[in-house]
Coordinates of C-alpha atoms in Angstrom, one line a residue:
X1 CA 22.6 5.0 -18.9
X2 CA 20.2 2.8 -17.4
X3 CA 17.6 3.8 -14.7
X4 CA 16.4 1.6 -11.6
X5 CA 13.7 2.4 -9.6
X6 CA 13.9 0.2 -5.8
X7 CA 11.3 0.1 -3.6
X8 CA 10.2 -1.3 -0.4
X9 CA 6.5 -2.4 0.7
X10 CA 5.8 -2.1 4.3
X11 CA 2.2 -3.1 5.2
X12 CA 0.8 -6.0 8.1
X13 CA -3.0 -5.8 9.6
X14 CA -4.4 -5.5 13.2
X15 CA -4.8 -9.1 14.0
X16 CA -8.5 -9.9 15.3
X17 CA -9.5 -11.9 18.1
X18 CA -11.5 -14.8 18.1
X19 CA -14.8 -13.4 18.3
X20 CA -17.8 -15.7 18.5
X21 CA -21.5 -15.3 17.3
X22 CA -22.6 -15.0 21.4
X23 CA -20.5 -12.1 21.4
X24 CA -22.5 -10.2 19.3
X25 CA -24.1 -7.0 20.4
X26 CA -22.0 -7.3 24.0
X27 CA -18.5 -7.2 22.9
X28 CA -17.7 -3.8 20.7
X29 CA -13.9 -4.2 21.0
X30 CA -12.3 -6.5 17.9
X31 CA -8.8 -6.8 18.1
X32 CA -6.0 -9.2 19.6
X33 CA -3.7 -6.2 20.9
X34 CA -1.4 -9.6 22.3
X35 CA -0.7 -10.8 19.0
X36 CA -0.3 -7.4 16.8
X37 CA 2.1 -6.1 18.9
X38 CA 3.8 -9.9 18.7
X39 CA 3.4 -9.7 15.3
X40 CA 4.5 -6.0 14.7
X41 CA 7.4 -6.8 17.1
X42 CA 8.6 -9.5 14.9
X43 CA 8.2 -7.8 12.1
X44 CA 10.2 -5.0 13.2
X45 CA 13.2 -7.1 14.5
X46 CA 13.5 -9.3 11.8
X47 CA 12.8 -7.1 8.7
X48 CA 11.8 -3.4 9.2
X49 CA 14.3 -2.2 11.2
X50 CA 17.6 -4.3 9.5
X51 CA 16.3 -3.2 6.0
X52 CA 15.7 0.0 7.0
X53 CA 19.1 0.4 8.7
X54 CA 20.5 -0.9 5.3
X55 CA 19.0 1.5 2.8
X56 CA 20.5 4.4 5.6
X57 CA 24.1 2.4 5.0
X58 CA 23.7 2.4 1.2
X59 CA 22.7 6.2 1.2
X60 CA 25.6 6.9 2.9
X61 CA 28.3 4.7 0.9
X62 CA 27.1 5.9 -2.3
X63 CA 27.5 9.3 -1.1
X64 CA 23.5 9.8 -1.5
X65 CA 23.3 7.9 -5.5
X66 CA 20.9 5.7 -3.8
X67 CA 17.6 6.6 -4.2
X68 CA 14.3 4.4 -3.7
X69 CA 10.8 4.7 -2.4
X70 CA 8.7 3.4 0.5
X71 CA 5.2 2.7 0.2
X72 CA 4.0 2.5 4.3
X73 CA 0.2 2.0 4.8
X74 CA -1.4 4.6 7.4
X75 CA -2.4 1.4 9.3
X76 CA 1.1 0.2 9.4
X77 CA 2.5 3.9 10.5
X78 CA -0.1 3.7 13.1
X79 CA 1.2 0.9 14.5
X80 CA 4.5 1.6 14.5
X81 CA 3.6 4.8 16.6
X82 CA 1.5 2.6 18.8
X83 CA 4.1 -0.3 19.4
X84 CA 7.6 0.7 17.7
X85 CA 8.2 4.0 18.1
X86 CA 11.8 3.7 17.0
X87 CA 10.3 3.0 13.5
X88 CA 9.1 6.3 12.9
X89 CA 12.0 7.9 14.0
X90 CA 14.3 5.9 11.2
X91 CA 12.2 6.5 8.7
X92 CA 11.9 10.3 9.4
X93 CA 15.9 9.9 9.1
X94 CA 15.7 8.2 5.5
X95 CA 13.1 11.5 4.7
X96 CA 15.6 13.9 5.7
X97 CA 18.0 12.3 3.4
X98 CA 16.0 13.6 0.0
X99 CA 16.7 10.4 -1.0
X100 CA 13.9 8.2 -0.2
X101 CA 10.0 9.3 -1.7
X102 CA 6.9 8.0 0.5
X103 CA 3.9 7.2 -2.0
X104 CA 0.5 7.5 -1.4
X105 CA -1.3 4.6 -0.7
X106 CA -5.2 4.1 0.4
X107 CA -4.5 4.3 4.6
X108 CA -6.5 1.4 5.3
X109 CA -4.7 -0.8 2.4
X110 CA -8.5 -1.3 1.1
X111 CA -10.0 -2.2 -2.3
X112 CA -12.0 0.7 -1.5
X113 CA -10.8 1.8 -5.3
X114 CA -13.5 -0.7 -6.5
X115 CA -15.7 -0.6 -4.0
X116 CA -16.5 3.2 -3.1
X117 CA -14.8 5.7 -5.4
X118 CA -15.3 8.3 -2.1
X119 CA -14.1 6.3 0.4
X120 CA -10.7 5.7 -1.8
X121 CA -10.8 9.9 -2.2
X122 CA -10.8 10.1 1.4
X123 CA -8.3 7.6 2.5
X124 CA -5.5 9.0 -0.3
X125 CA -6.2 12.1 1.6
X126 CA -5.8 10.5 4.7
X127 CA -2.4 8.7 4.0
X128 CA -0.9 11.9 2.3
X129 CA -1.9 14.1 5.5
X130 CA 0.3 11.9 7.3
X131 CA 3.4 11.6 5.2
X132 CA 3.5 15.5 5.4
X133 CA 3.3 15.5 8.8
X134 CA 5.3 12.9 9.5
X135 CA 8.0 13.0 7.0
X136 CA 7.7 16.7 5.4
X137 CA 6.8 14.9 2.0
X138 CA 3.5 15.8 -0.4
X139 CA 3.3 12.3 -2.0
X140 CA 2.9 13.1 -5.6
X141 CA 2.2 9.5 -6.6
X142 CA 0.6 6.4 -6.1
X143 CA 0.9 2.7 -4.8
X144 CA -2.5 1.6 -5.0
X145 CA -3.2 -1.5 -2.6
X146 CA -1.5 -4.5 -3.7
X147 CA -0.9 -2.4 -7.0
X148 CA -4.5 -2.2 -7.5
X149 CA -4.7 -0.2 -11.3
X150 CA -7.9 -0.1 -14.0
X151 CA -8.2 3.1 -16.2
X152 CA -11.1 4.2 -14.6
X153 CA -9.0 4.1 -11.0
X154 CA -6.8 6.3 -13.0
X155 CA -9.2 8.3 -14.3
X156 CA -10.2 9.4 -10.6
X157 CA -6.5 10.0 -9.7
X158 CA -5.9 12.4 -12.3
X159 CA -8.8 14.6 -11.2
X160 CA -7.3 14.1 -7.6
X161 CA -3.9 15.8 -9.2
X162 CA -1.7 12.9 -8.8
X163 CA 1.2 13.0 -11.2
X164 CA 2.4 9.3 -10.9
X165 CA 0.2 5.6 -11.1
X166 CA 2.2 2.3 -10.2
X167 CA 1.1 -0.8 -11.4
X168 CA 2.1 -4.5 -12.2
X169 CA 3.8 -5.3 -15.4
X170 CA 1.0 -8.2 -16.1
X171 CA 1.1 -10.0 -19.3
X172 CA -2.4 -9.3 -20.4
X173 CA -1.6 -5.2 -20.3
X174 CA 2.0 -5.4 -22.2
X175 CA 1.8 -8.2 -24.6
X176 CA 4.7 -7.8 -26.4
X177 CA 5.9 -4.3 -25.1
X178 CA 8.4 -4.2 -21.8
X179 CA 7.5 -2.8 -18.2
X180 CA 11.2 -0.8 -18.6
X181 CA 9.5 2.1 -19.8
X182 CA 8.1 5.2 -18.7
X183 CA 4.3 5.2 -20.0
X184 CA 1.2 7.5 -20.6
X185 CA -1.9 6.1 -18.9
X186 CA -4.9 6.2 -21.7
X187 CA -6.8 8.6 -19.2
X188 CA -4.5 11.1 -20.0
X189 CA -1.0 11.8 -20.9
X190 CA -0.8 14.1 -17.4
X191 CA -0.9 10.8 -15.5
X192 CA 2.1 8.9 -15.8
X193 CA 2.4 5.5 -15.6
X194 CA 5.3 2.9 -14.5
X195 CA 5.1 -0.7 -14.3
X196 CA 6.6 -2.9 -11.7
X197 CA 9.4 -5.5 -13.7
X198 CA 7.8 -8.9 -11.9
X199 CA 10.8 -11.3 -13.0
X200 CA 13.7 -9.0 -11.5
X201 CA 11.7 -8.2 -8.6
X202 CA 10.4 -11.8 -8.1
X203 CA 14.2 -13.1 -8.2
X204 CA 14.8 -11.6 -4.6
X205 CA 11.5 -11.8 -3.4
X206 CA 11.1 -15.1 -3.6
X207 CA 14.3 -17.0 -5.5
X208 CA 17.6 -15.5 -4.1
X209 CA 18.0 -18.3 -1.7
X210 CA 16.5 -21.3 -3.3
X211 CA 19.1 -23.4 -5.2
X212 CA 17.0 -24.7 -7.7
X213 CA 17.3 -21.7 -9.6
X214 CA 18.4 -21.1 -12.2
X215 CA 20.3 -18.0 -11.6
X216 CA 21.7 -19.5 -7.5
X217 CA 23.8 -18.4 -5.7
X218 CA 22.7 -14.5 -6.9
X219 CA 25.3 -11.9 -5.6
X220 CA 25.0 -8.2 -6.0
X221 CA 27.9 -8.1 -8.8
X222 CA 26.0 -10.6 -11.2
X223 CA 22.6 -9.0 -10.6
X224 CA 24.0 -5.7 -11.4
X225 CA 25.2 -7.3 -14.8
X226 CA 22.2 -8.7 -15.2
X227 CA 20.6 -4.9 -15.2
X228 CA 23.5 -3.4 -17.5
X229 CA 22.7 -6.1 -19.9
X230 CA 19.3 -5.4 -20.4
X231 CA 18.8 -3.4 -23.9
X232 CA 20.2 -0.1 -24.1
X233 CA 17.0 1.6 -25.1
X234 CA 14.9 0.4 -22.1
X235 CA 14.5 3.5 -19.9
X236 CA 13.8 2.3 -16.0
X237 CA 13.5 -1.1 -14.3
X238 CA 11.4 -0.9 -11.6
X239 CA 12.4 -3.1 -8.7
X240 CA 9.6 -3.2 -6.0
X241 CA 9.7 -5.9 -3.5
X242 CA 7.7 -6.2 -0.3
X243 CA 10.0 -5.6 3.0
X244 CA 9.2 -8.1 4.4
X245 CA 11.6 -10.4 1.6
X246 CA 14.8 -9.2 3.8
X247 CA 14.9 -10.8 6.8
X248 CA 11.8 -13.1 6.7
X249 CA 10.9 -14.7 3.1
X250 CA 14.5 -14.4 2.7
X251 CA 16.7 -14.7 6.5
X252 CA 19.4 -12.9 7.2
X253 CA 21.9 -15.7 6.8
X254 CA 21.1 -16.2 3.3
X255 CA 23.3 -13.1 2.5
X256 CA 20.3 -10.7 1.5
X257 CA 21.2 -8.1 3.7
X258 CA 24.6 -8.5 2.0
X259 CA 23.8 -8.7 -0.9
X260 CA 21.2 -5.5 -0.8
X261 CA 24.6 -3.5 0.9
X262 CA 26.7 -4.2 -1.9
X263 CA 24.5 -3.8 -5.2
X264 CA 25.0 0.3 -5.6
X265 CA 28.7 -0.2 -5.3
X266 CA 28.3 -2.6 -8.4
X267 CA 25.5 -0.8 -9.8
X268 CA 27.1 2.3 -10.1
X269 CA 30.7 0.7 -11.1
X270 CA 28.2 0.3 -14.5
X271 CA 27.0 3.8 -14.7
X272 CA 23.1 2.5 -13.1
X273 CA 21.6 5.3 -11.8
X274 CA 18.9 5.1 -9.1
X275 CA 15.7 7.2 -9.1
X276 CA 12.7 7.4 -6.9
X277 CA 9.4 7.5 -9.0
X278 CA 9.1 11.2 -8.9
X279 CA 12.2 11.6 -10.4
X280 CA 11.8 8.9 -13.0
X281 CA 8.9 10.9 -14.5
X282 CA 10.6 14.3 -14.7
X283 CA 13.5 12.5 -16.0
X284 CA 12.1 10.3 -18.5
X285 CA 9.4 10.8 -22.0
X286 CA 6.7 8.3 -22.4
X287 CA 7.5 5.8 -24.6
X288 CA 3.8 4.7 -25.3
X289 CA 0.4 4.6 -24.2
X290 CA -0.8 1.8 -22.5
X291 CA -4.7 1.0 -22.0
X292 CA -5.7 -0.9 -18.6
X293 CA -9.6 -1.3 -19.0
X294 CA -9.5 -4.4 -16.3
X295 CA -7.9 -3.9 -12.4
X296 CA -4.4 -5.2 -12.4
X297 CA -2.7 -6.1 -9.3
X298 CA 0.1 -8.2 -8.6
X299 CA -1.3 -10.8 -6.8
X300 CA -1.2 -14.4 -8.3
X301 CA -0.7 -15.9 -11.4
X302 CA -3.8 -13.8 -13.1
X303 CA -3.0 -10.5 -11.5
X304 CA -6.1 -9.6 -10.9
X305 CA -8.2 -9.3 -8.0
X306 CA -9.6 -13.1 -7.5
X307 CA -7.2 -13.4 -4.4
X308 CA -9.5 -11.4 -2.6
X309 CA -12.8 -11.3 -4.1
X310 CA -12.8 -14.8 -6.1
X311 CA -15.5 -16.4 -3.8
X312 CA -18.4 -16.1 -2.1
X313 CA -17.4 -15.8 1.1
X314 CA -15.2 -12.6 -0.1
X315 CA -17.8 -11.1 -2.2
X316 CA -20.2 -11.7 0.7
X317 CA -17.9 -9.4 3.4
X318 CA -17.3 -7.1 0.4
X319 CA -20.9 -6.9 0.4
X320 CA -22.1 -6.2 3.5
X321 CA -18.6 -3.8 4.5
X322 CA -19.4 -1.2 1.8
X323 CA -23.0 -1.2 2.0
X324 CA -22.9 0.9 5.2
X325 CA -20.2 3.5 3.6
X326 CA -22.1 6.2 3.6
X327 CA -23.6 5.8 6.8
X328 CA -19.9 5.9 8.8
X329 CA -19.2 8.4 6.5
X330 CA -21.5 10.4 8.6
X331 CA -20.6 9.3 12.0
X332 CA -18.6 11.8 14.3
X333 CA -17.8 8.5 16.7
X334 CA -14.1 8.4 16.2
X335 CA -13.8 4.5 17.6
X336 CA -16.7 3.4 14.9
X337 CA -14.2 5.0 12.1
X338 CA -11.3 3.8 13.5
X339 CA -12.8 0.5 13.3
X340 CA -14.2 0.7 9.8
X341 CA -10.6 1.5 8.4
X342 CA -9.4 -1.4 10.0
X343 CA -12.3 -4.1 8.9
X344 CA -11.5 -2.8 5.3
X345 CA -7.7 -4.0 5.2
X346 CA -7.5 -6.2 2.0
X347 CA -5.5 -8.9 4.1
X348 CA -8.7 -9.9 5.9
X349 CA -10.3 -10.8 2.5
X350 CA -6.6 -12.9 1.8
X351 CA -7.4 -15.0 4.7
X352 CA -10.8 -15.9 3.1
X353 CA -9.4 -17.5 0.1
X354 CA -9.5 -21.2 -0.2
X355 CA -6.4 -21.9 -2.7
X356 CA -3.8 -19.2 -1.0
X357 CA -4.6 -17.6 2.7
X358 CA -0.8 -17.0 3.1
X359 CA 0.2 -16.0 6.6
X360 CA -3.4 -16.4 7.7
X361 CA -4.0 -17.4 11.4
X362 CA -7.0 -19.2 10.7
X363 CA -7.4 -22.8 10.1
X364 CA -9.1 -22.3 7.2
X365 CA -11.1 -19.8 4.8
X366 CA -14.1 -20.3 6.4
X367 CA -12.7 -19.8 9.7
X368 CA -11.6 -16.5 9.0
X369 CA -15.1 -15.8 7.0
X370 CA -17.0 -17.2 10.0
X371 CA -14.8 -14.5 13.0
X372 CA -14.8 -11.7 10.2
X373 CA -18.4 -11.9 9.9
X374 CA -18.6 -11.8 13.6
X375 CA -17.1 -8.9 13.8
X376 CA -18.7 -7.4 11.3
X377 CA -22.0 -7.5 12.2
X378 CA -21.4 -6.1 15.8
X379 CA -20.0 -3.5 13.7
X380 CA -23.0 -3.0 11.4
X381 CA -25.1 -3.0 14.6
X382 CA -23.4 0.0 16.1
X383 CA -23.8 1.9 12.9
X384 CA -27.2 1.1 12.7
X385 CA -27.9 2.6 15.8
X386 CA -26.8 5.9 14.7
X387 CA -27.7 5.8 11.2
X388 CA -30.3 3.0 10.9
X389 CA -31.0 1.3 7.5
X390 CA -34.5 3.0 7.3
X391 CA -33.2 6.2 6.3
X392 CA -33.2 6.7 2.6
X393 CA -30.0 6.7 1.0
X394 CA -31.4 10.1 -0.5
X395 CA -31.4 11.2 2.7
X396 CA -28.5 10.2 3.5
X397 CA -26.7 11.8 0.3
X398 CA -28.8 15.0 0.9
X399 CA -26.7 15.0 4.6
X400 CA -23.6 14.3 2.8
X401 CA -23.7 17.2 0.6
X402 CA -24.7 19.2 3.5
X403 CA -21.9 18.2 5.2
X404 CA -19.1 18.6 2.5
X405 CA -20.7 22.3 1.3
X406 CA -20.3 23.1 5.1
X407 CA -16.7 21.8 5.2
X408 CA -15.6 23.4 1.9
X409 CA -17.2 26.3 3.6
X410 CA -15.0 26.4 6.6
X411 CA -12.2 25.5 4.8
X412 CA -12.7 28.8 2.7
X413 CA -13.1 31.0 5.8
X414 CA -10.1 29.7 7.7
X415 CA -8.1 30.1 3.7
X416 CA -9.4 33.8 4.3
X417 CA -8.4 34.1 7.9
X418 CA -4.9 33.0 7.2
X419 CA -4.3 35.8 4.3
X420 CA -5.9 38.8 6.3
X421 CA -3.4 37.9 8.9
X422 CA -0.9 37.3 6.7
X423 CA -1.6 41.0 5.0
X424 CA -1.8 42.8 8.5
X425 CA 1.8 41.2 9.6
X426 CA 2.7 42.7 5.9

């Protein structure tokens, strides 16, 4: 029988305001709280909520045979709490189900998995925190941003204890193998790895309503064909598709909230059986090993990273944003963190590139370089002023390590609180 793995991307940044170089030094607020909420809003109405309603209805009808995943920055949860509340609360109903998984994802949706191997420890830590509390999940793997995945990122996640790695199927790491397989990452066979199928997952993204392909008009009945036909010994086709396809790239009346209704009544007519990740892996035996020396993502023609660091204005904000990591690292000011996961959201670097800046507000990449930069330096200024640049970054690592000894420390005693309590109620 065959195996499909679905799921749903849910990620969209705090929109900046225009922030001008006189502003500099005076102005230590960033954001356009007007046009976030607007946009979260939108967001919400047109595609969260109606796809999210959807998966609940197909749960249901299937009498719980649906199963998928969500991957949900810790930015984008934050603003849900912040400005659509009701969000939360749906998406705790699809946890209680056992039939959705929640994946970890960097909170801040950064590249800080190239950029500063800590700060990508920290924000996995982060995000997972806040799918336990939220949904009652431990995320056991992960959607790294814009299925960000090298061997060396993989490397780091298996000493972090993750199970699972997701990835794009990109030419230039199969050659002539398939992505419907369960595979062994060459870090270790402990770290699983599974590999997004771009051309099924790309036909609803971005060609269900366009009649010039080849495959128009696509109804649930023929694409569930099309997944029984592929060959018998291909494990899992993994199906991952950013939300916002139902209801914006693709509007409600071009059936795809129809369509999405309808597949597992067809799939599972043809003995398809849906799995979430985590069950794909304790399902499923490697079939290979597959070797990913370069980052992958699934961004562009390439799939690499050049959508986001491909120029110099990009490499230039890279620059300057990570250079001051460990220095907020140390800060207790919870404002100058909040802000520093917020500046490292990978869109802001999108916006910055000249050939493809899609659903930028700016009128151009510089533009967006230009207010980002802005922005940025205020930033640096404040952190600075706390931490200024003529302390040695031995000094600064000496701190560190004081600070994480002293945290493991307390961590132990409160570990050792909990059990004497635990034996004197025994």
């Amino acid at each position: 029988m065959k195996n499909i793995s679905f799921l749903f991307q849910f990620h969209a940044p705090y929109r900046l305001k225009r922030y001008r170089f006189f502003e500099i030094g005076q102005d230590h607020y960033y954001y356009d709280d007007m046009q976030t909420e607007e946009q979260v809003s939108w967001l919400v109405e047109s595609s969260y909520m109606p796809l999210c309603q959807t998966v609940k209805e197909m749960i249901q009808f299937s009498h719980g045979k649906f199963h998928c995943a969500f991957s949900v920055s810790g930015i984008m949860l934050d603003m849900f709490q912040q400005y659509a509340p009701e969000m939360i609360d749906i998406l705790k109903e699809l946890a209680q189900t056992k039939c959705v998984e929640f994946v970890c994802t960097p909170y801040a949706y950064s590249l800080s998995a190239e950029y500063n191997k800590l700060e990508f420890e920290e924000q996995l830590a982060k995000h997972a925190a806040q799918i336990t509390e939220l949904f009652g999940q431990k995320p056991v793997t992960v959607w790294n941003t814009e299925l960000l995945y090298s061997d060396e990122i993989g490397d780091q996640l298996l000493k972090l204890g993750y199970k699972t790695v997701m990835t794009e199927g990109a030419k230039q790491i199969l050659s002539w193998k398939s992505p419907n397989y369960l595979y062994n990452t060459a870090v270790s066979p402990k770290l699983k790895l599974l590999l997004r199928n771009t051309g099924l997952s790309d036909e609803l993204s971005f060609h269900f309503s366009d009649p010039a392909w080849h495959n128009f008009p696509m109804d649930a009945e023929r694409y569930a064909q099309q997944l029984a036909s592929l060959p018998e010994e291909e494990q899992i086709v993994n199906i991952w598709i950013g939300a916002e396809t139902f209801g914006i790239r693709q509007r409600q009346e071009t059936g795809i909230f129809a369509f999405l209704k309808a597949l597992p009544f067809y799939a599972l007519e043809k003995e398809l059986i849906f799995l979430t990740p985590q069950e794909a892996v304790k399902k499923l035996t490697a079939a290979d090993t597959i070797p990913i020396p370069y980052p992958v993502t699934w961004t562009g023609e390439a799939k690499d990273l050049a959508a986001y660091n491909g120029n110099d204005l990009q490499q230039e904000a890279i620059n300057k944003l990570y250079a001051v990591a460990e220095r907020v690292r140390l800060c207790q000011d919870k404002r100058l963190k909040s802000d520093w996961l917020i500046l490292q959201d990978v869109t802001h670097l999108r916006y910055m590139n000249h050939i493809d800046h899609s659903g930028s507000y700016y009128e151009s990449a510089y533009d967006a370089f230009t207010n980002y930069m802005n922005v940025l330096s205020d930033f640096l200024q404040l952190v600075d002023e706390q931490y200024p640049t003529t302390i040695e970054n031995e000094e600064l690592n000496e701190l560190l390590t004081t600070i994480n000894n002293q945290e493991k420390e307390i961590a132990a005693l409160e570990d050792e609180v909990k059990r004497l309590k635990s034996k004197k109620k025994a």
